[in-house]
CSV table of C-alpha atoms and ligand atoms in Angstrom, one decimal:
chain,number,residue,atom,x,y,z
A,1,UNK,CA,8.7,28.3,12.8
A,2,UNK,CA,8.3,24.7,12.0
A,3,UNK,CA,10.4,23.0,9.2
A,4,UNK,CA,9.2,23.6,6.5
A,5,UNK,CA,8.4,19.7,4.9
A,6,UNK,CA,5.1,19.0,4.6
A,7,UNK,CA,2.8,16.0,3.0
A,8,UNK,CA,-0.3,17.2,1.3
A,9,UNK,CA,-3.0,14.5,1.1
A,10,UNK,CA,-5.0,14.9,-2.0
A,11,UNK,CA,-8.7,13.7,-0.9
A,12,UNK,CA,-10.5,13.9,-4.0
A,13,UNK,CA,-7.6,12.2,-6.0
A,14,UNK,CA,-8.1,9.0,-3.6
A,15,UNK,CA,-11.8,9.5,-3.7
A,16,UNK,CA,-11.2,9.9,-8.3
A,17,UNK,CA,-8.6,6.6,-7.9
A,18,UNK,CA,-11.4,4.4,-5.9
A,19,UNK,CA,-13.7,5.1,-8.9
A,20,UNK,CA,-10.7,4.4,-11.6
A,21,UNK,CA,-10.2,0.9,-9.5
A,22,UNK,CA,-14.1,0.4,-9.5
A,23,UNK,CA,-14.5,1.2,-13.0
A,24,UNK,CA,-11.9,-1.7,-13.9
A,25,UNK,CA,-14.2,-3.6,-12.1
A,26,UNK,CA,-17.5,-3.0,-12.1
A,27,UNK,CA,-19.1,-5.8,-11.4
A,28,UNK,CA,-17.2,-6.8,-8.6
A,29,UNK,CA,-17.4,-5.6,-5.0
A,30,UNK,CA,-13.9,-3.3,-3.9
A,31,UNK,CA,-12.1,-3.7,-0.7
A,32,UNK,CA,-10.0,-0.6,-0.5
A,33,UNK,CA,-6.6,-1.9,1.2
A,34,UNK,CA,-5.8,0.8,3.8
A,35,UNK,CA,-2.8,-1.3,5.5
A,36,UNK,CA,0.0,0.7,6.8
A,37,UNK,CA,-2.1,3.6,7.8
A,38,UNK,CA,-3.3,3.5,4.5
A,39,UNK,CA,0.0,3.8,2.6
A,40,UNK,CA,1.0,6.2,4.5
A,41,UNK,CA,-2.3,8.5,3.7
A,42,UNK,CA,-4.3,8.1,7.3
A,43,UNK,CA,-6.8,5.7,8.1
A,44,UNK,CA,-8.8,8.7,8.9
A,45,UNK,CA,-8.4,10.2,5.7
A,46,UNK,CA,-8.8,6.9,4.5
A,47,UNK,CA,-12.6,6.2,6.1
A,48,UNK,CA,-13.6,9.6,4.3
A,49,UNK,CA,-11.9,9.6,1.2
A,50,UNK,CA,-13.1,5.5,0.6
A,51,UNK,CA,-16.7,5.8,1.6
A,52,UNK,CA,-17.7,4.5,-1.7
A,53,UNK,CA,-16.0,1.2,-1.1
A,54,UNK,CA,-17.8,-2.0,0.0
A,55,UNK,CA,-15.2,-2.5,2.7
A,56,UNK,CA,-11.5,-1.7,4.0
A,57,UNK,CA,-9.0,-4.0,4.5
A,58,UNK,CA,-6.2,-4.3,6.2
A,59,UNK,CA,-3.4,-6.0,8.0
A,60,UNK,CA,-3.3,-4.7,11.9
A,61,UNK,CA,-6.0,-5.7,14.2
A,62,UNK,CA,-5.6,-2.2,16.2
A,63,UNK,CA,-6.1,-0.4,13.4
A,64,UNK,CA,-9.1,-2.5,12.5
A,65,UNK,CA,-10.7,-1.0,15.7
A,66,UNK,CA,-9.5,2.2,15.3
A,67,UNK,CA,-11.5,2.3,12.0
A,68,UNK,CA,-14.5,1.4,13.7
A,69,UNK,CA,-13.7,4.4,16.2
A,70,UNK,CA,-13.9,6.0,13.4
A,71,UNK,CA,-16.9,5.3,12.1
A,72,UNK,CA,-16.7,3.0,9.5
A,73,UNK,CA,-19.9,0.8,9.9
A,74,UNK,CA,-19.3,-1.6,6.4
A,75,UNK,CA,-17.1,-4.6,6.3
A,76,UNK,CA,-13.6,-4.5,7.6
A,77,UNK,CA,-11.5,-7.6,6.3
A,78,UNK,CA,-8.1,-8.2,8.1
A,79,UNK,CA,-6.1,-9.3,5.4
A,80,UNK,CA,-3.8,-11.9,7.6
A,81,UNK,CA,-6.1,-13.0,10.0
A,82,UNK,CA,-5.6,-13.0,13.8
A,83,UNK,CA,-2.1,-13.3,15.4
A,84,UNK,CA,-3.1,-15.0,18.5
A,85,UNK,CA,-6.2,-16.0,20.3
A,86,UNK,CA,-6.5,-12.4,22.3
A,87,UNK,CA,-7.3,-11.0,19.0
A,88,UNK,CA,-10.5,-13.0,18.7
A,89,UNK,CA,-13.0,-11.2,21.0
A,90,UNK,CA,-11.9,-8.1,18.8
A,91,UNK,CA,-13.3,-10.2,16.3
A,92,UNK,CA,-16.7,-10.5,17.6
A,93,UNK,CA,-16.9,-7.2,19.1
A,94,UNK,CA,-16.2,-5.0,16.2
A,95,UNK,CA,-17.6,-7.4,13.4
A,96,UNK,CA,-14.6,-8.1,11.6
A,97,UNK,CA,-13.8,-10.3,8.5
A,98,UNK,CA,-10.7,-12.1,8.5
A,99,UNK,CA,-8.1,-14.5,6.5
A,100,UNK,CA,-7.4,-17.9,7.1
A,101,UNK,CA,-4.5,-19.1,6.2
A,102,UNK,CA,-3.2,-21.8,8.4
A,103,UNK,CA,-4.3,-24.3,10.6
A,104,UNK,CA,-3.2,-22.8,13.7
A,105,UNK,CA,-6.5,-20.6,12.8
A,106,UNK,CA,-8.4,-22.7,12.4
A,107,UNK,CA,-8.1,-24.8,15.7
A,108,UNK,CA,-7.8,-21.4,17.2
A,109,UNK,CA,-11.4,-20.5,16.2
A,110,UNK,CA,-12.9,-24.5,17.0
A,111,UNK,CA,-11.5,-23.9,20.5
A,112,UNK,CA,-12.8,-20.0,20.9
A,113,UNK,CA,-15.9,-19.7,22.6
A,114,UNK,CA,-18.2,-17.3,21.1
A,115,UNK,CA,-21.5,-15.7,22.5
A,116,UNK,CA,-24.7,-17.3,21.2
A,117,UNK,CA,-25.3,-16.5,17.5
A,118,UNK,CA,-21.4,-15.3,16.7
A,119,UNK,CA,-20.6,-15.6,12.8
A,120,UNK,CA,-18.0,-14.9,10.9
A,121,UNK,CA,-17.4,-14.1,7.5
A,122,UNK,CA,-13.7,-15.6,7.1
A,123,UNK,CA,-11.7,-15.6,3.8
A,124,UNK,CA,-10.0,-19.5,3.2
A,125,UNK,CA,-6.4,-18.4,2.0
A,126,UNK,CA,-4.9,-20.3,-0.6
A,127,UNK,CA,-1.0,-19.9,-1.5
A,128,UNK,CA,-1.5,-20.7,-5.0
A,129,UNK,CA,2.4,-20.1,-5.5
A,130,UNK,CA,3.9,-17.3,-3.8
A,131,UNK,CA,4.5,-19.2,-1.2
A,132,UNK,CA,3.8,-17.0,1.9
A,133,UNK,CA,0.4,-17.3,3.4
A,134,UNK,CA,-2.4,-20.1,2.5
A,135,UNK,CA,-3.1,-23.5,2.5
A,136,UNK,CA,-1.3,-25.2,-0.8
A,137,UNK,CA,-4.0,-26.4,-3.3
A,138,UNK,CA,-4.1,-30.0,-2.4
A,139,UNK,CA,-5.0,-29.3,1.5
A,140,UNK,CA,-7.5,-26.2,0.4
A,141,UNK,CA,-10.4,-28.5,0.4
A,142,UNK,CA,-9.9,-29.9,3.9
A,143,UNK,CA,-9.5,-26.4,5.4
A,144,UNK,CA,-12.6,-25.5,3.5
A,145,UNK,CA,-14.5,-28.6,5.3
A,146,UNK,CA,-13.0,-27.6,8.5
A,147,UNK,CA,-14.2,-24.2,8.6
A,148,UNK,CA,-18.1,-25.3,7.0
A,149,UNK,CA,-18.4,-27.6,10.4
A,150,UNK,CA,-17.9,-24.5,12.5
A,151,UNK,CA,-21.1,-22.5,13.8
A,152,UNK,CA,-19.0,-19.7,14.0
A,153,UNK,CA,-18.4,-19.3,10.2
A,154,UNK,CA,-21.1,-17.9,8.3
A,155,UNK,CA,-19.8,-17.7,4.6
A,156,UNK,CA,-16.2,-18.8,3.0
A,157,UNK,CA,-14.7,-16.1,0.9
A,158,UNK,CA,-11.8,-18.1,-1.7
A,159,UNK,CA,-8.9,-16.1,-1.5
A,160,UNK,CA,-5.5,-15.8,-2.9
A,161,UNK,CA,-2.8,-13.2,-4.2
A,162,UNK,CA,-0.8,-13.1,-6.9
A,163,UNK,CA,2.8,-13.0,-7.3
A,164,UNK,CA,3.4,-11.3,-10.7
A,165,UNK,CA,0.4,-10.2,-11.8
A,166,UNK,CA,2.3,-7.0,-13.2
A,167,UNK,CA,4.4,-9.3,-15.4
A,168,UNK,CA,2.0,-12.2,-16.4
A,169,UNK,CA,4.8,-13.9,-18.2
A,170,UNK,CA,7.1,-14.4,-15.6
A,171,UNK,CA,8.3,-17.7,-16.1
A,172,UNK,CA,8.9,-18.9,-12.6
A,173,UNK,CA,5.3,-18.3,-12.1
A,174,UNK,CA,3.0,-17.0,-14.9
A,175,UNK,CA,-0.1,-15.4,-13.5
A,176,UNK,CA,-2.4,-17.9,-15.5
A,177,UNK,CA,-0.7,-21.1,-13.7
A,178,UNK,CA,-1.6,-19.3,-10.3
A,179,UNK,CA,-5.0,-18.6,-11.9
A,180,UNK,CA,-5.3,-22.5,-13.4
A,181,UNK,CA,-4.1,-24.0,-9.6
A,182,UNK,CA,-6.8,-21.3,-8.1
A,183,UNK,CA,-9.8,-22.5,-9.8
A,184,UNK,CA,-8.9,-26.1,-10.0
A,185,UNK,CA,-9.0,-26.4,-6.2
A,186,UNK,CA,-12.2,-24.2,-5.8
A,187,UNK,CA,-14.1,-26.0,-8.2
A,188,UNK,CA,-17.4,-26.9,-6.7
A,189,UNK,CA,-16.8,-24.9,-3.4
A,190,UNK,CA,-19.7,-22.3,-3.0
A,191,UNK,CA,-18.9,-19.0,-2.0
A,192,UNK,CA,-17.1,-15.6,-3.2
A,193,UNK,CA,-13.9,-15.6,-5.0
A,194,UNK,CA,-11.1,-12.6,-4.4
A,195,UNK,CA,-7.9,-12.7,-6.4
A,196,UNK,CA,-7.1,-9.1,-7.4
A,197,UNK,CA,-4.5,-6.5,-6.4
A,198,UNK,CA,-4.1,-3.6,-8.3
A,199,UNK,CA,-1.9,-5.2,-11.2
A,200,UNK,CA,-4.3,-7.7,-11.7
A,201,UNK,CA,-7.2,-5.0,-11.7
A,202,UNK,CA,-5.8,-2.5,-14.0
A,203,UNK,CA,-4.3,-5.0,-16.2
A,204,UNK,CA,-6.1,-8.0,-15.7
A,205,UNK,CA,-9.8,-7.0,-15.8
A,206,UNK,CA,-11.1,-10.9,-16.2
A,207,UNK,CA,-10.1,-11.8,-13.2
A,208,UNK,CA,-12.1,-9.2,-11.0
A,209,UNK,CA,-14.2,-11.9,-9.8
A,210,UNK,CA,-16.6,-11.2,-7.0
A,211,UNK,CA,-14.3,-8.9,-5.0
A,212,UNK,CA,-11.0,-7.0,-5.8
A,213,UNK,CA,-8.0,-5.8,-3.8
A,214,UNK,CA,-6.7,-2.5,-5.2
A,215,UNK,CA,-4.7,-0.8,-2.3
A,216,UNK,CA,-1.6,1.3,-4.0
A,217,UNK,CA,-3.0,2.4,-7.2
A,218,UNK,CA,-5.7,4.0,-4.6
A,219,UNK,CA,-2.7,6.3,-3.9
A,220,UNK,CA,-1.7,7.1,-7.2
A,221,UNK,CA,1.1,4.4,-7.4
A,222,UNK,CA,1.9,2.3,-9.9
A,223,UNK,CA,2.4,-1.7,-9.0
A,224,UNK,CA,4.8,-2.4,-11.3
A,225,UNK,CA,5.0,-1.6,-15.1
A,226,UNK,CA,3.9,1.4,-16.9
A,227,UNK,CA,2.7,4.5,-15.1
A,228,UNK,CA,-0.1,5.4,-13.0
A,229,UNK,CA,-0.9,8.4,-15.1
A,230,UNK,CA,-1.4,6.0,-18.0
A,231,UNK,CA,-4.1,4.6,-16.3
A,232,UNK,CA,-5.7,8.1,-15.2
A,233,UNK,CA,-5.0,7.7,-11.3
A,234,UNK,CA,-3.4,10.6,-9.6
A,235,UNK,CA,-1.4,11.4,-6.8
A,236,UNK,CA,-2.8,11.4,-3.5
A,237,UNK,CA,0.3,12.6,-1.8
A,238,UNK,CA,2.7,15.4,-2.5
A,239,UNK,CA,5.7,15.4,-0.5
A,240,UNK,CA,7.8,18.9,-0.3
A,241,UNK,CA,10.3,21.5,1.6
A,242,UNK,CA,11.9,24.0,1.1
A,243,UNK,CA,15.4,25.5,0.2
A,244,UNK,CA,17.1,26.4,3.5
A,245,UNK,CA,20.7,27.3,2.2
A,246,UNK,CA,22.8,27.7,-0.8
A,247,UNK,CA,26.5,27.1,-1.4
A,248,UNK,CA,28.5,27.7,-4.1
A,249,UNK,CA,31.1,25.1,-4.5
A,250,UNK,CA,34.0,24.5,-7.7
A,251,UNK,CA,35.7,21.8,-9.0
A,252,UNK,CA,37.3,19.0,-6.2
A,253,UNK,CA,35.2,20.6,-3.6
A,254,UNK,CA,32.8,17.6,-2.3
A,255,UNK,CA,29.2,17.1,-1.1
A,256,UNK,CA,27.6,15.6,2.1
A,257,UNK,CA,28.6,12.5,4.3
A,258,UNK,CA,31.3,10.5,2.6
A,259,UNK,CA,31.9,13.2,0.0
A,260,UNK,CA,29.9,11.2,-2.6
A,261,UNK,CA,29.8,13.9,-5.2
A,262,UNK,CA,32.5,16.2,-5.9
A,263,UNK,CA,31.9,18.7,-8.4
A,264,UNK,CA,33.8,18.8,-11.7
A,265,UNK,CA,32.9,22.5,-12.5
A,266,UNK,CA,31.5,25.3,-10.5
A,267,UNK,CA,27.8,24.7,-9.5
A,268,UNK,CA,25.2,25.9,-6.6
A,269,UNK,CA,23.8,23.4,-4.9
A,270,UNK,CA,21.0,24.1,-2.4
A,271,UNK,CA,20.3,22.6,0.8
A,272,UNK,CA,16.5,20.8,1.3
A,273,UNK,CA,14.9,20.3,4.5
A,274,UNK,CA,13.8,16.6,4.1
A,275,UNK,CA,15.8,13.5,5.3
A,276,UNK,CA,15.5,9.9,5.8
A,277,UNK,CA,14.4,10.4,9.0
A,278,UNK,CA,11.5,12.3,6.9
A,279,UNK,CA,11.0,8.8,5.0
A,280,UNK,CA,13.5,9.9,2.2
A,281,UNK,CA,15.2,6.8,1.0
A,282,UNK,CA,18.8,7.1,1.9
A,283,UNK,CA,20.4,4.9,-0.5
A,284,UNK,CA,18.3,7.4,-3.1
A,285,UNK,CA,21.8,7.8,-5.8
A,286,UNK,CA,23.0,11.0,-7.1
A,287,UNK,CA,21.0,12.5,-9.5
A,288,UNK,CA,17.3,10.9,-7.9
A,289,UNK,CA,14.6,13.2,-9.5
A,290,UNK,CA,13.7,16.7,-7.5
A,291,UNK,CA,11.3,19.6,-8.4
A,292,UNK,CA,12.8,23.0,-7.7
A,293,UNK,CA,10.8,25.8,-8.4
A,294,UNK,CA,9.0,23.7,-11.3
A,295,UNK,CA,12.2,23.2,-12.8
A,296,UNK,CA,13.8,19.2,-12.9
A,297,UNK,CA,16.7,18.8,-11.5
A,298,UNK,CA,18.4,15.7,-8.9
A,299,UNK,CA,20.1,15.2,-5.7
A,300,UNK,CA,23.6,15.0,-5.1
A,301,UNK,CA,25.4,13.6,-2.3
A,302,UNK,CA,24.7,11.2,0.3
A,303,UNK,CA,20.8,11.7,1.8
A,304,UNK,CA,21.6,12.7,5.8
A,305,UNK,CA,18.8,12.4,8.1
A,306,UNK,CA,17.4,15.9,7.8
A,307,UNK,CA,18.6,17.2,4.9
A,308,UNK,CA,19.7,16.4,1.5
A,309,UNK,CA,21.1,18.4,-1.3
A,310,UNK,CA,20.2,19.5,-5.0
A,311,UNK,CA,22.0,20.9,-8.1
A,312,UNK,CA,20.5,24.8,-8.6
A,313,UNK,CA,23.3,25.5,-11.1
A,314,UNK,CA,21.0,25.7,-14.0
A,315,UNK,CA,17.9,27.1,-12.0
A,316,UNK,CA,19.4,31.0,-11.3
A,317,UNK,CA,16.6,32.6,-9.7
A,318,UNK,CA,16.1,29.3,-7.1
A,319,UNK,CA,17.2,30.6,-3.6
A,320,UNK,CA,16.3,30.2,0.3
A,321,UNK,CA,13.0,29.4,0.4
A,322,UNK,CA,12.5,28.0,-3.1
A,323,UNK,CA,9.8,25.2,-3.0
A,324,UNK,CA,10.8,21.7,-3.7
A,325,UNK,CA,9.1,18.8,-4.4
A,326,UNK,CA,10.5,15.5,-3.1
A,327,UNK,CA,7.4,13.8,-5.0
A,328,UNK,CA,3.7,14.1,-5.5
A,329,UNK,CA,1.9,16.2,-8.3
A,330,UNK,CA,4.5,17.3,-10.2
A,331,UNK,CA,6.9,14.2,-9.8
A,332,UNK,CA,5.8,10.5,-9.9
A,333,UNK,CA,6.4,9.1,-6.5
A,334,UNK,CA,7.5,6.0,-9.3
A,335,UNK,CA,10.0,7.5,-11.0
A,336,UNK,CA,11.5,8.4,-7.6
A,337,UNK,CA,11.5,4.8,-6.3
A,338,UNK,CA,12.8,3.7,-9.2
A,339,UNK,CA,15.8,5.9,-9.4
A,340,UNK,CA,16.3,5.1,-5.7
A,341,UNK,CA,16.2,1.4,-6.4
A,342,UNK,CA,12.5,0.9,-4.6
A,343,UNK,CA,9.0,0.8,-5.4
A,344,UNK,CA,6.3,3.9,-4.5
A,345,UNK,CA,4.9,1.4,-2.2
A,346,UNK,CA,8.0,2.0,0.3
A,347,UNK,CA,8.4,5.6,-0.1
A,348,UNK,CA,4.5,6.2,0.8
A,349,UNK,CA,4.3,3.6,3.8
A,350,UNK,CA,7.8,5.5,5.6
A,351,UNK,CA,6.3,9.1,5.5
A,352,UNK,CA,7.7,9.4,9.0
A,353,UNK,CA,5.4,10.7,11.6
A,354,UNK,CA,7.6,13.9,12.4
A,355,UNK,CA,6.5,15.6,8.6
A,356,UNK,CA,3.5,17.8,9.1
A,357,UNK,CA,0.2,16.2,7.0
A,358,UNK,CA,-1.8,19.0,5.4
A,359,UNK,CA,-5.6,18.2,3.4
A,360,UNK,CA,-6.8,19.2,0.0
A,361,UNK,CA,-9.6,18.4,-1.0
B,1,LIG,C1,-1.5,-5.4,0.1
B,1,LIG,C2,-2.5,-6.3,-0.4
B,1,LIG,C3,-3.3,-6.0,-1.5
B,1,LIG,C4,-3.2,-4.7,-2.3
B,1,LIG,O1,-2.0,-4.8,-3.1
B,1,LIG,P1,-1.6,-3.6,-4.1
B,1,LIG,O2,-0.5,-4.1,-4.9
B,1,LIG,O3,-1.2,-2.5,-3.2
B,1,LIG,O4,-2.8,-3.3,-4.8
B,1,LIG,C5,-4.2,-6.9,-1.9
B,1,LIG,N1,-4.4,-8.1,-1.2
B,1,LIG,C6,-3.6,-8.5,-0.2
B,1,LIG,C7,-3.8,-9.8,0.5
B,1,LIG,C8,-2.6,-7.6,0.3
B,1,LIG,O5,-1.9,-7.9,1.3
């Protein structure tokens, strides 16, 4: 018998969040951001689920392909660009869209030589703050010239990410001074304009300019603030096991690796068959949320790698075989990030290959 954890991938919630994220924006074109296997949620489930979106994006160039192998046949954007110059004849071959961000890139694609009639939609990156990838405001012009001299290059997307567009006011960097630095150095420049993540497109509706971004509200997460219920998304995956023991334990007797908990009173606990080697976070603190049976309850003890342990003291009838869920339809994947310390974003992307994936649709 296999172990009983198993990820359930809710198709027609990504297909209903894809039309939430359009409807935010609906007179801008979607990329749906399928990086990261598509949060953890399969690119193929991703090519079926996302049909209604103008194009995928993504960060891995393999993966790119693999889509195409799939049968996607509308725009594929790779959200960093190439690596190095063997990725370029993937490029051409399988039509791909890409960032540019550097000038590495960009002497990269004046040196490559292309077959007769090669274009390239590319996306000029601007690091309008966040200070990762993109040319800084002042040299965003050049790089724009740069690219408009190549054959190669067909049309210049303007492109550039936000740093806290889930808490506009932050003062080390309000969303409106990356916004004001955005549109003071594309002023003029013809072409598309692409800002918005999913923060900026549930919350920020103004700035859906002619493309927008959303990748983990797709999923049912949250990007920061609020919940994702609030704004009508819902949960594409559901992550749960199964009871496989019970122990009763008393007061001084302790729990797990380290003997984190130690009870106080007399308690059952029950044993679940889901670890961090199951992409459970380890450092998840006593007491993290956990469905048992419908009935709340937490964790307590240290996660191990297979297996981690909940309170059933107040749940009688819970037993072998009781169904839990780790997260998914009946627990925000966000409110067990955030008791863990991390975001939904991390808990979706480490779904570890070993955990059976199951469809609904
Ligand atoms: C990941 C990513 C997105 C999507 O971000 P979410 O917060 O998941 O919506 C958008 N744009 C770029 C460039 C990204 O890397």
């Amino acid at each position: 018998m296999p172990r009983p954890i198993v990820a359930t991938i809710d198709i027609s919630a990504l297909q209903h969040n894809l039309a939430v994220a359009k409807s935010r924006a609906p007179h801008a074109k979607a990329w749906a951001v399928v990086k990261a296997q598509a949060y953890g949620h399969g690119l193929s489930r991703a090519v079926r689920a996302f049909a209604d979106a103008d194009g995928l994006a993504l960060i891995e160039v393999n993966y790119a392909v693999q889509l195409r192998e799939l049968g996607w046949k509308k725009p594929i954007l790779l959200l960093e660009g190439f690596f190095d110059a063997e990725d370029i004849p993937l490029l051409e071959q399988h039509q791909l869209q890409f960032a540019v961000h550097c000038n590495e890139q960009i002497q990269l694609l004046e040196q490559a030589k292309f077959k007769a009639g090669t274009q390239f939609d590319v996306h000029l990156k601007m690091n309008s703050g966040m200070n990762r990838l993109g040319f800084k405001p002042e040299a965003y012009r050049a790089a724009y010239e740069r690219l408009q001299q190549l054959s190669c290059v067909r049309s210049i997307t303007m492109m550039t990410h936000f740093a806290n567009a889930d808490d506009a006011s932050n003062p080390d960097l309000p969303l409106a001074e990356q916004v004001r630095r955005f549109k003071a150095a594309t002023e003029g420049l013809a072409g598309a304009c692409s800002v918005s993540n999913s923060a900026a497109d549930l919350l920020h509706t103004e700035l859906a300019y002619d493309w927008v971004r959303p990748g983990v509200m797709l999923y049912g997460g949250t990007p920061g603030g609020g919940t994702a219920k609030d704004f009508g998304l819902r949960p594409a995956m559901t992550l749960e096991s199964e009871i496989i023991a019970v122990q009763e334990i008393g007061p001084g007797d302790a729990v797990g690796y380290g003997s984190r908990f130690v009870a106080d009173k007399p308690m059952k606990i029950g044993i679940v068959a889901c670890g961090y080697a199951d992409g459970y976070p380890r450092h998840a603190p006593n007491n993290t949320p956990v469905v048992v049976d419908g009935v709340n309850t937490g964790t307590v003890g240290r996660v191990s790698m297979d297996m981690l342990i909940v309170d059933l003291t107040h749940i009688p009838n819970a037993g072998v075989g009781s169904r839990v869920v780790l997260w998914g339809d009946a627990l925000p994947i966000d409110d067990v990030a955030f008791a863990a310390g991390t975001i939904g974003y991390e808990l979706m992307c480490a779904l570890a290959p070993r955990v059976t994936v199951r469809e609904k649709n």
